Short mmCIF file of N, CA and C in Angstrom, two decimals:
data_model
loop_
_atom_site.label_atom_id
_atom_site.label_comp_id
_atom_site.label_asym_id
_atom_site.label_seq_id
_atom_site.Cartn_x
_atom_site.Cartn_y
_atom_site.Cartn_z
N ARG A 1446 0.83 -1.19 0.00
CA ARG A 1446 0.00 0.00 0.00
C ARG A 1446 0.87 1.25 0.00
N ARG A 1447 1.90 1.24 0.85
CA ARG A 1447 2.81 2.38 0.91
C ARG A 1447 3.54 2.59 -0.41
N GLN A 1448 3.69 1.55 -1.18
CA GLN A 1448 4.38 1.64 -2.47
C GLN A 1448 3.43 1.99 -3.62
N GLY A 1449 2.17 2.22 -3.30
CA GLY A 1449 1.20 2.60 -4.32
C GLY A 1449 0.69 1.45 -5.16
N LYS A 1450 0.83 0.25 -4.68
CA LYS A 1450 0.35 -0.93 -5.41
C LYS A 1450 -1.15 -1.08 -5.22
N SER A 1451 -1.81 -1.74 -6.18
CA SER A 1451 -3.26 -1.95 -6.12
C SER A 1451 -3.66 -3.04 -5.14
N GLY A 1452 -2.73 -3.97 -4.87
CA GLY A 1452 -3.05 -5.06 -3.96
C GLY A 1452 -2.08 -6.21 -4.13
N VAL A 1453 -2.50 -7.37 -3.63
CA VAL A 1453 -1.68 -8.58 -3.68
C VAL A 1453 -2.56 -9.71 -4.21
N CYS A 1454 -2.00 -10.54 -5.09
CA CYS A 1454 -2.71 -11.70 -5.64
C CYS A 1454 -1.97 -12.97 -5.29
N MET A 1455 -2.70 -14.07 -5.27
CA MET A 1455 -2.09 -15.38 -5.10
C MET A 1455 -2.93 -16.43 -5.81
N LEU A 1456 -2.28 -17.53 -6.16
CA LEU A 1456 -2.95 -18.64 -6.81
C LEU A 1456 -3.38 -19.65 -5.77
N GLY A 1457 -4.60 -20.12 -5.89
CA GLY A 1457 -5.11 -21.16 -5.01
C GLY A 1457 -5.84 -22.21 -5.83
N ALA A 1458 -6.43 -23.17 -5.15
CA ALA A 1458 -7.17 -24.22 -5.84
C ALA A 1458 -8.28 -24.75 -4.94
N ASP A 1459 -9.34 -25.28 -5.58
CA ASP A 1459 -10.45 -25.86 -4.82
C ASP A 1459 -9.94 -26.92 -3.85
N LYS A 1460 -9.08 -27.79 -4.36
CA LYS A 1460 -8.44 -28.80 -3.51
C LYS A 1460 -7.00 -28.36 -3.31
N GLN A 1461 -6.55 -28.31 -2.07
CA GLN A 1461 -5.20 -27.84 -1.78
C GLN A 1461 -4.18 -28.65 -2.56
N LYS A 1462 -3.25 -27.95 -3.20
CA LYS A 1462 -2.21 -28.58 -3.99
C LYS A 1462 -0.84 -28.21 -3.42
N ALA A 1463 0.11 -29.11 -3.61
CA ALA A 1463 1.46 -28.83 -3.14
C ALA A 1463 1.95 -27.53 -3.76
N TRP A 1464 2.72 -26.79 -3.04
CA TRP A 1464 3.37 -25.56 -3.47
C TRP A 1464 2.42 -24.38 -3.60
N LEU A 1465 1.15 -24.55 -3.29
CA LEU A 1465 0.24 -23.41 -3.28
C LEU A 1465 -0.10 -23.08 -1.84
N SER A 1466 -0.17 -21.80 -1.55
CA SER A 1466 -0.50 -21.38 -0.19
C SER A 1466 -1.92 -21.78 0.19
N ASP A 1467 -2.14 -21.97 1.46
CA ASP A 1467 -3.44 -22.36 1.98
C ASP A 1467 -4.40 -21.18 1.87
N GLN A 1468 -5.49 -21.37 1.14
CA GLN A 1468 -6.45 -20.29 0.94
C GLN A 1468 -7.11 -19.83 2.24
N SER A 1469 -7.39 -20.75 3.13
CA SER A 1469 -8.07 -20.35 4.37
C SER A 1469 -7.19 -19.38 5.17
N PHE A 1470 -5.89 -19.59 5.13
CA PHE A 1470 -4.97 -18.68 5.81
C PHE A 1470 -5.05 -17.29 5.17
N ALA A 1471 -4.99 -17.25 3.84
CA ALA A 1471 -5.04 -15.96 3.14
C ALA A 1471 -6.39 -15.27 3.36
N LYS A 1472 -7.46 -16.04 3.32
CA LYS A 1472 -8.79 -15.46 3.52
C LYS A 1472 -8.94 -14.84 4.91
N SER A 1473 -8.24 -15.40 5.89
CA SER A 1473 -8.31 -14.82 7.24
C SER A 1473 -7.68 -13.43 7.29
N PHE A 1474 -6.91 -13.06 6.26
CA PHE A 1474 -6.31 -11.74 6.18
C PHE A 1474 -7.01 -10.85 5.15
N GLY A 1475 -8.18 -11.29 4.66
CA GLY A 1475 -8.97 -10.47 3.77
C GLY A 1475 -8.88 -10.81 2.29
N PHE A 1476 -8.10 -11.80 1.91
CA PHE A 1476 -8.06 -12.21 0.51
C PHE A 1476 -9.42 -12.78 0.12
N GLU A 1477 -9.82 -12.52 -1.12
CA GLU A 1477 -11.08 -13.04 -1.65
C GLU A 1477 -10.82 -13.71 -2.99
N VAL A 1478 -11.61 -14.74 -3.32
CA VAL A 1478 -11.53 -15.36 -4.63
C VAL A 1478 -12.17 -14.39 -5.62
N VAL A 1479 -11.40 -13.99 -6.65
CA VAL A 1479 -11.89 -13.02 -7.62
C VAL A 1479 -12.05 -13.61 -9.02
N ASP A 1480 -11.48 -14.81 -9.25
CA ASP A 1480 -11.64 -15.47 -10.54
C ASP A 1480 -11.30 -16.95 -10.36
N THR A 1481 -11.84 -17.78 -11.24
CA THR A 1481 -11.58 -19.22 -11.17
C THR A 1481 -11.42 -19.78 -12.59
N THR A 1482 -10.86 -20.98 -12.66
CA THR A 1482 -10.80 -21.71 -13.93
C THR A 1482 -11.73 -22.91 -13.82
N ALA A 1483 -12.05 -23.49 -14.96
CA ALA A 1483 -12.96 -24.63 -15.00
C ALA A 1483 -12.43 -25.84 -14.24
N ASP A 1484 -11.10 -25.93 -14.11
CA ASP A 1484 -10.52 -27.10 -13.43
C ASP A 1484 -10.15 -26.84 -11.97
N GLY A 1485 -10.69 -25.79 -11.39
CA GLY A 1485 -10.59 -25.62 -9.95
C GLY A 1485 -9.50 -24.72 -9.40
N TYR A 1486 -8.77 -24.01 -10.26
CA TYR A 1486 -7.79 -23.05 -9.75
C TYR A 1486 -8.51 -21.75 -9.44
N ALA A 1487 -7.97 -21.01 -8.50
CA ALA A 1487 -8.59 -19.75 -8.07
C ALA A 1487 -7.55 -18.65 -7.99
N LEU A 1488 -7.96 -17.46 -8.38
CA LEU A 1488 -7.14 -16.27 -8.19
C LEU A 1488 -7.70 -15.56 -6.97
N LEU A 1489 -6.87 -15.40 -5.96
CA LEU A 1489 -7.28 -14.69 -4.75
C LEU A 1489 -6.61 -13.33 -4.74
N ALA A 1490 -7.30 -12.33 -4.23
CA ALA A 1490 -6.75 -10.99 -4.21
C ALA A 1490 -7.09 -10.29 -2.91
N LEU A 1491 -6.16 -9.46 -2.49
CA LEU A 1491 -6.37 -8.52 -1.40
C LEU A 1491 -6.20 -7.15 -2.04
N SER A 1492 -7.33 -6.50 -2.34
CA SER A 1492 -7.29 -5.23 -3.06
C SER A 1492 -7.13 -4.08 -2.07
N PHE A 1493 -6.25 -3.15 -2.41
CA PHE A 1493 -6.05 -1.95 -1.59
C PHE A 1493 -6.87 -0.77 -2.10
N ASP A 1494 -7.25 -0.84 -3.39
CA ASP A 1494 -7.90 0.33 -4.00
C ASP A 1494 -9.19 -0.01 -4.74
N GLY A 1495 -9.72 -1.21 -4.52
CA GLY A 1495 -10.95 -1.62 -5.19
C GLY A 1495 -10.72 -2.32 -6.53
N THR A 1496 -9.49 -2.37 -6.99
CA THR A 1496 -9.18 -3.07 -8.23
C THR A 1496 -9.46 -4.55 -8.07
N VAL A 1497 -10.13 -5.13 -9.05
CA VAL A 1497 -10.43 -6.57 -9.02
C VAL A 1497 -9.72 -7.22 -10.21
N PRO A 1498 -8.63 -7.95 -9.95
CA PRO A 1498 -7.90 -8.60 -11.04
C PRO A 1498 -8.64 -9.83 -11.54
N CYS A 1499 -8.17 -10.37 -12.65
CA CYS A 1499 -8.74 -11.61 -13.17
C CYS A 1499 -7.65 -12.36 -13.94
N PHE A 1500 -7.89 -13.65 -14.17
CA PHE A 1500 -6.99 -14.42 -15.00
C PHE A 1500 -7.05 -13.85 -16.42
N ALA A 1501 -5.94 -13.84 -17.10
CA ALA A 1501 -5.93 -13.47 -18.52
C ALA A 1501 -6.74 -14.53 -19.27
N PRO A 1502 -7.43 -14.13 -20.33
CA PRO A 1502 -8.21 -15.12 -21.10
C PRO A 1502 -7.35 -16.33 -21.52
N SER A 1503 -6.10 -16.09 -21.86
CA SER A 1503 -5.24 -17.20 -22.27
C SER A 1503 -5.02 -18.19 -21.14
N ALA A 1504 -5.04 -17.74 -19.91
CA ALA A 1504 -4.82 -18.62 -18.75
C ALA A 1504 -5.94 -19.65 -18.61
N LYS A 1505 -7.09 -19.33 -19.13
CA LYS A 1505 -8.23 -20.25 -19.03
C LYS A 1505 -8.27 -21.26 -20.18
N ALA A 1506 -7.37 -21.11 -21.15
CA ALA A 1506 -7.34 -22.03 -22.29
C ALA A 1506 -7.01 -23.45 -21.84
N GLN A 1507 -5.99 -23.60 -21.00
CA GLN A 1507 -5.59 -24.88 -20.43
C GLN A 1507 -5.22 -25.92 -21.48
N SER A 1508 -4.87 -25.47 -22.70
CA SER A 1508 -4.45 -26.43 -23.71
C SER A 1508 -3.47 -25.77 -24.67
N ILE A 1509 -2.64 -26.61 -25.30
CA ILE A 1509 -1.67 -26.17 -26.31
C ILE A 1509 -1.71 -27.16 -27.46
N ALA A 1510 -1.18 -26.77 -28.60
CA ALA A 1510 -1.15 -27.67 -29.76
C ALA A 1510 -0.11 -28.78 -29.58
N GLN A 1511 0.97 -28.46 -28.93
CA GLN A 1511 2.07 -29.41 -28.77
C GLN A 1511 1.64 -30.61 -27.91
N GLN A 1512 1.98 -31.82 -28.36
CA GLN A 1512 1.60 -33.04 -27.66
C GLN A 1512 2.68 -33.54 -26.70
N ALA A 1513 3.91 -33.11 -26.91
CA ALA A 1513 5.03 -33.56 -26.07
C ALA A 1513 4.85 -33.04 -24.64
N LEU A 1514 5.53 -33.68 -23.71
CA LEU A 1514 5.59 -33.16 -22.34
C LEU A 1514 6.19 -31.77 -22.44
N THR A 1515 5.47 -30.77 -21.98
CA THR A 1515 5.88 -29.37 -22.10
C THR A 1515 5.82 -28.73 -20.72
N ILE A 1516 6.93 -28.10 -20.34
CA ILE A 1516 7.00 -27.46 -19.03
C ILE A 1516 7.37 -26.00 -19.20
N TYR A 1517 6.50 -25.13 -18.73
CA TYR A 1517 6.79 -23.71 -18.64
C TYR A 1517 7.35 -23.49 -17.23
N TYR A 1518 8.42 -22.72 -17.11
CA TYR A 1518 9.01 -22.53 -15.78
C TYR A 1518 9.71 -21.18 -15.68
N SER A 1519 9.83 -20.69 -14.47
CA SER A 1519 10.65 -19.51 -14.18
C SER A 1519 11.57 -19.88 -13.02
N MET A 1520 12.60 -19.11 -12.84
CA MET A 1520 13.60 -19.44 -11.82
C MET A 1520 13.30 -18.74 -10.49
N GLN A 1521 12.05 -18.48 -10.19
CA GLN A 1521 11.67 -17.80 -8.94
C GLN A 1521 11.85 -18.68 -7.71
N CYS A 1522 11.84 -19.97 -7.90
CA CYS A 1522 11.89 -20.91 -6.79
C CYS A 1522 13.22 -21.66 -6.83
N PRO A 1523 13.86 -21.86 -5.68
CA PRO A 1523 15.15 -22.56 -5.68
C PRO A 1523 15.07 -24.03 -6.09
N TYR A 1524 13.88 -24.60 -6.13
CA TYR A 1524 13.73 -26.01 -6.50
C TYR A 1524 13.51 -26.21 -8.01
N ILE A 1525 13.31 -25.14 -8.75
CA ILE A 1525 13.00 -25.25 -10.17
C ILE A 1525 14.14 -25.89 -10.96
N LEU A 1526 15.36 -25.41 -10.77
CA LEU A 1526 16.49 -25.95 -11.52
C LEU A 1526 16.61 -27.46 -11.31
N GLN A 1527 16.48 -27.89 -10.07
CA GLN A 1527 16.54 -29.32 -9.76
C GLN A 1527 15.43 -30.08 -10.49
N SER A 1528 14.23 -29.52 -10.52
CA SER A 1528 13.10 -30.18 -11.18
C SER A 1528 13.27 -30.22 -12.70
N VAL A 1529 13.82 -29.15 -13.27
CA VAL A 1529 14.09 -29.14 -14.71
C VAL A 1529 15.12 -30.22 -15.04
N GLU A 1530 16.19 -30.28 -14.27
CA GLU A 1530 17.24 -31.28 -14.51
C GLU A 1530 16.68 -32.70 -14.37
N LEU A 1531 15.84 -32.92 -13.39
CA LEU A 1531 15.24 -34.24 -13.21
C LEU A 1531 14.38 -34.61 -14.42
N ALA A 1532 13.58 -33.66 -14.90
CA ALA A 1532 12.73 -33.92 -16.06
C ALA A 1532 13.57 -34.22 -17.30
N VAL A 1533 14.64 -33.46 -17.50
CA VAL A 1533 15.52 -33.68 -18.65
C VAL A 1533 16.11 -35.09 -18.59
N HIS A 1534 16.67 -35.47 -17.45
CA HIS A 1534 17.29 -36.79 -17.31
C HIS A 1534 16.26 -37.91 -17.48
N TYR A 1535 15.11 -37.76 -16.85
CA TYR A 1535 14.07 -38.79 -16.95
C TYR A 1535 13.66 -38.96 -18.41
N CYS A 1536 13.41 -37.86 -19.08
CA CYS A 1536 12.93 -37.93 -20.46
C CYS A 1536 14.01 -38.48 -21.39
N GLU A 1537 15.25 -38.10 -21.17
CA GLU A 1537 16.34 -38.67 -21.97
C GLU A 1537 16.44 -40.17 -21.76
N ASP A 1538 16.37 -40.60 -20.51
CA ASP A 1538 16.50 -42.03 -20.18
C ASP A 1538 15.35 -42.86 -20.72
N HIS A 1539 14.17 -42.25 -20.88
CA HIS A 1539 12.97 -43.00 -21.28
C HIS A 1539 12.50 -42.66 -22.70
N GLY A 1540 13.29 -41.87 -23.42
CA GLY A 1540 12.93 -41.53 -24.79
C GLY A 1540 11.65 -40.73 -24.92
N VAL A 1541 11.41 -39.86 -23.95
CA VAL A 1541 10.19 -39.05 -23.94
C VAL A 1541 10.51 -37.66 -24.50
N PRO A 1542 9.80 -37.22 -25.55
CA PRO A 1542 10.00 -35.87 -26.06
C PRO A 1542 9.65 -34.83 -24.97
N LEU A 1543 10.51 -33.84 -24.81
CA LEU A 1543 10.33 -32.82 -23.78
C LEU A 1543 10.58 -31.45 -24.36
N SER A 1544 9.70 -30.52 -24.05
CA SER A 1544 9.88 -29.13 -24.43
C SER A 1544 9.90 -28.29 -23.15
N LEU A 1545 11.01 -27.60 -22.93
CA LEU A 1545 11.15 -26.72 -21.77
C LEU A 1545 11.06 -25.28 -22.25
N ILE A 1546 10.17 -24.51 -21.63
CA ILE A 1546 9.96 -23.14 -22.05
C ILE A 1546 10.17 -22.21 -20.85
N PRO A 1547 11.32 -21.51 -20.81
CA PRO A 1547 11.56 -20.58 -19.71
C PRO A 1547 10.64 -19.37 -19.83
N VAL A 1548 10.10 -18.94 -18.71
CA VAL A 1548 9.25 -17.75 -18.64
C VAL A 1548 10.09 -16.68 -17.96
N GLU A 1549 10.49 -15.69 -18.74
CA GLU A 1549 11.48 -14.73 -18.25
C GLU A 1549 10.97 -13.31 -18.08
N SER A 1550 9.68 -13.11 -18.33
CA SER A 1550 9.13 -11.76 -18.15
C SER A 1550 7.68 -11.83 -17.69
N LEU A 1551 7.24 -10.76 -17.10
CA LEU A 1551 5.84 -10.66 -16.68
C LEU A 1551 4.92 -10.74 -17.89
N GLU A 1552 5.28 -10.08 -18.97
CA GLU A 1552 4.45 -10.12 -20.18
C GLU A 1552 4.31 -11.54 -20.71
N GLN A 1553 5.39 -12.29 -20.71
CA GLN A 1553 5.34 -13.68 -21.17
C GLN A 1553 4.43 -14.49 -20.26
N ALA A 1554 4.54 -14.30 -18.95
CA ALA A 1554 3.70 -15.03 -17.99
C ALA A 1554 2.23 -14.70 -18.19
N LYS A 1555 1.93 -13.47 -18.51
CA LYS A 1555 0.53 -13.05 -18.69
C LYS A 1555 -0.12 -13.68 -19.92
N HIS A 1556 0.67 -14.20 -20.83
CA HIS A 1556 0.12 -14.75 -22.07
C HIS A 1556 0.23 -16.27 -22.15
N LEU A 1557 0.56 -16.90 -21.05
CA LEU A 1557 0.65 -18.36 -21.04
C LEU A 1557 -0.75 -18.98 -21.15
N PRO A 1558 -0.82 -20.20 -21.68
CA PRO A 1558 -2.12 -20.86 -21.87
C PRO A 1558 -2.61 -21.60 -20.63
N CYS A 1559 -2.26 -21.07 -19.44
CA CYS A 1559 -2.61 -21.77 -18.20
C CYS A 1559 -2.39 -20.85 -17.01
N VAL A 1560 -2.87 -21.29 -15.86
CA VAL A 1560 -2.50 -20.62 -14.63
C VAL A 1560 -1.01 -20.90 -14.41
N PHE A 1561 -0.33 -20.01 -13.72
CA PHE A 1561 1.12 -20.16 -13.60
C PHE A 1561 1.59 -19.52 -12.31
N ASN A 1562 2.31 -20.30 -11.51
CA ASN A 1562 2.98 -19.68 -10.37
C ASN A 1562 4.46 -19.56 -10.71
N ASN A 1563 5.13 -20.63 -10.99
CA ASN A 1563 6.48 -20.60 -11.56
C ASN A 1563 6.79 -21.92 -12.26
N TRP A 1564 5.75 -22.74 -12.46
CA TRP A 1564 5.91 -24.07 -13.05
C TRP A 1564 4.55 -24.51 -13.56
N ALA A 1565 4.48 -24.94 -14.80
CA ALA A 1565 3.22 -25.44 -15.37
C ALA A 1565 3.53 -26.55 -16.35
N VAL A 1566 2.82 -27.66 -16.23
CA VAL A 1566 3.09 -28.85 -17.02
C VAL A 1566 1.90 -29.18 -17.92
N PHE A 1567 2.22 -29.43 -19.21
CA PHE A 1567 1.24 -29.90 -20.18
C PHE A 1567 1.70 -31.25 -20.69
N TYR A 1568 0.73 -32.11 -20.99
CA TYR A 1568 1.04 -33.38 -21.64
C TYR A 1568 -0.10 -33.71 -22.58
N ARG A 1569 0.26 -34.12 -23.79
CA ARG A 1569 -0.72 -34.39 -24.84
C ARG A 1569 -1.64 -33.20 -25.07
N GLY A 1570 -1.06 -32.01 -24.97
CA GLY A 1570 -1.78 -30.79 -25.26
C GLY A 1570 -2.66 -30.27 -24.14
N THR A 1571 -2.71 -30.97 -23.01
CA THR A 1571 -3.62 -30.61 -21.93
C THR A 1571 -2.83 -30.20 -20.68
N PHE A 1572 -3.27 -29.13 -20.05
CA PHE A 1572 -2.66 -28.68 -18.81
C PHE A 1572 -2.82 -29.76 -17.74
N GLN A 1573 -1.73 -30.05 -17.02
CA GLN A 1573 -1.74 -31.08 -16.01
C GLN A 1573 -1.62 -30.55 -14.59
N THR A 1574 -0.63 -29.70 -14.32
CA THR A 1574 -0.38 -29.30 -12.93
C THR A 1574 0.57 -28.11 -12.83
N VAL A 1575 0.52 -27.44 -11.69
CA VAL A 1575 1.53 -26.44 -11.32
C VAL A 1575 2.50 -27.03 -10.31
N ASN A 1576 2.32 -28.30 -9.98
CA ASN A 1576 3.19 -28.96 -9.00
C ASN A 1576 4.50 -29.40 -9.65
N LEU A 1577 5.59 -29.26 -8.91
CA LEU A 1577 6.87 -29.79 -9.36
C LEU A 1577 6.76 -31.30 -9.43
N LEU A 1578 7.49 -31.91 -10.37
CA LEU A 1578 7.38 -33.34 -10.61
C LEU A 1578 8.65 -34.06 -10.18
N ASP A 1579 8.49 -35.15 -9.45
CA ASP A 1579 9.61 -36.05 -9.19
C ASP A 1579 9.48 -37.22 -10.17
N SER A 1580 10.38 -38.18 -10.10
CA SER A 1580 10.35 -39.31 -11.04
C SER A 1580 9.04 -40.08 -10.99
N THR A 1581 8.53 -40.29 -9.80
CA THR A 1581 7.27 -41.04 -9.64
C THR A 1581 6.11 -40.28 -10.27
N ALA A 1582 6.05 -38.98 -10.04
CA ALA A 1582 4.97 -38.17 -10.63
C ALA A 1582 5.08 -38.13 -12.15
N LEU A 1583 6.31 -38.02 -12.65
CA LEU A 1583 6.51 -38.04 -14.10
C LEU A 1583 6.04 -39.36 -14.71
N GLU A 1584 6.42 -40.45 -14.09
CA GLU A 1584 6.02 -41.77 -14.58
C GLU A 1584 4.50 -41.91 -14.59
N ARG A 1585 3.86 -41.48 -13.52
CA ARG A 1585 2.39 -41.56 -13.42
C ARG A 1585 1.74 -40.70 -14.50
N LEU A 1586 2.26 -39.49 -14.70
CA LEU A 1586 1.71 -38.58 -15.71
C LEU A 1586 1.84 -39.16 -17.11
N LEU A 1587 2.99 -39.73 -17.42
CA LEU A 1587 3.24 -40.24 -18.76
C LEU A 1587 2.48 -41.52 -19.07
N LYS A 1588 1.98 -42.20 -18.06
CA LYS A 1588 1.19 -43.43 -18.28
C LYS A 1588 -0.27 -43.11 -18.58
N GLN A 1589 -0.67 -41.88 -18.39
CA GLN A 1589 -2.08 -41.50 -18.63
C GLN A 1589 -2.45 -41.68 -20.08
#
């Protein structure tokens, strides 16, 4: 508020997911759900000036043309590099096509075809998760 910002936003979900903050905690401080996606993600906001944000229309698409395992990522989290390396090694070892797309700007993040915190996974053209993947999760996802 002192910096003249409109408010604070966070990503949540109908069912609590790893790496997303607990909505009930945020709501106890005045955050409200201001937008949702068809698959249960929520945009929560604490507005300082009455501004009500929303997901970009592209964020609600939840699909891409590419069929390969596709991961959009940013380096905001210290675990991202480890997760990228794990995905690369797993996919190389198992002959799985992988597309890694670094998200390096706010503008790029605003135009992604999904909700995004700092990691988003697509497989067979469909959005799968914002959760980081370990070998077990990758194997389960690829068997779908």
